[in-house]
Amino acid sequence: MTAEGSDPRSIVGAIDWGGTKLLVGLVDDEGRVLASRAVPTPTGGASNVLSRAVELLRESLAEQDRSGDALRGVGVTVPGVVDAAGHVLKYAPAHGLRDVPVARELGMHVGVPVRIANDVDACALAEVRFGRANFENFAWVTISTGVGGAFVLDRRLFRGGGLAGEIGHVVVEEGGPRCGCGHLGCLEAVAAGPAIALHARSLGLPARSAQDVAALAASGNLIARSALERAAAALGRALAFVQNLLDLDAVVLGGGVARSLNFDVIRATLADRVLPVPGRHLPVLRLTALEAHAALLGAASLVLPPENH
Ligand SMILES: [Zn+2]
């Protein structure tokens, strides 16, 4: 049921296709999530994921007593590289996917325009549209099972040739741990959740995950604390490169591991390494307020009408 006088097509479908979780919801133009469903990401290929997403979208519409006609469009975030038009998932090596025509396949089922974006880029777009702060120039950094980044410059996502923002592969420790990309000492190989847990185990801690390390640190374990501080310092070094190059207003952190890092260590490392100019302002460093819905809201923003300014 829609409120009297409201535009029946003022809602969009949003799909957050994650490596482990598939989140589907309905979002209005104020960024309210009206209904949502989360399931483990189906295995067996992209078609399984997309058909499950369509089912969840229909369930969400039914819950809201709406039909597919209510949708203005469907936005999708994907865990990989996307073509410039926002239609095709070009490459997602961790998932063995290449050239998946997501917009076309979904469009056949939902009958409305479909746009897709890289998941980290989408989080940055969500922060632009729905975040509490109004930063002109900022970096979004996701720290979870990997480390991803996106840059918003003059309130627009900077895509470069399509691969901009890969802060996870800035080298922060020469000769450091081997990264999934093949290089040594990338930020991701030091500060992502699995890297933190691996380092903690090498120090003798019984940690299967970064959450385990964080729990030990919270209970006063100094080794666990130092393991997390190593990751925080690595992030500070990477952000200092970024700050010297781009002089940003802010860095917004998301992802399950980010909140476990010591922000004082990140700030101090960053401050030590930027060009010292009298009166210089360092970027604001904060956790996103969008929580676990950041990517879902980013997906929605792909198909919502432009904001009126
Ligand atoms: Zn790497």
PDB file of C-alpha atoms and ligand atoms in Angstrom, residues 168-169 179-181 183 186, ligand 1:
ATOM      1  CA  GLY A 168      44.594  -2.432  -0.799  1.00  0.00           C
ATOM      2  CA  HIS A 169      47.473  -2.952  -3.201  1.00  0.00           C
ATOM      3  CA  CYS A 179      49.292 -10.628  -1.125  1.00  0.00           C
ATOM      4  CA  GLY A 180      46.582 -12.462  -3.054  1.00  0.00           C
ATOM      5  CA  CYS A 181      47.562 -10.312  -6.058  1.00  0.00           C
ATOM      6  CA  HIS A 183      53.003  -8.891  -4.773  1.00  0.00           C
ATOM      7  CA  CYS A 186      50.401  -4.819   0.031  1.00  0.00           C
TER       8      CYS A 186
HETATM    9 ZN    ZN B   1      48.182  -6.875  -3.517  1.00  0.00          ZN
END
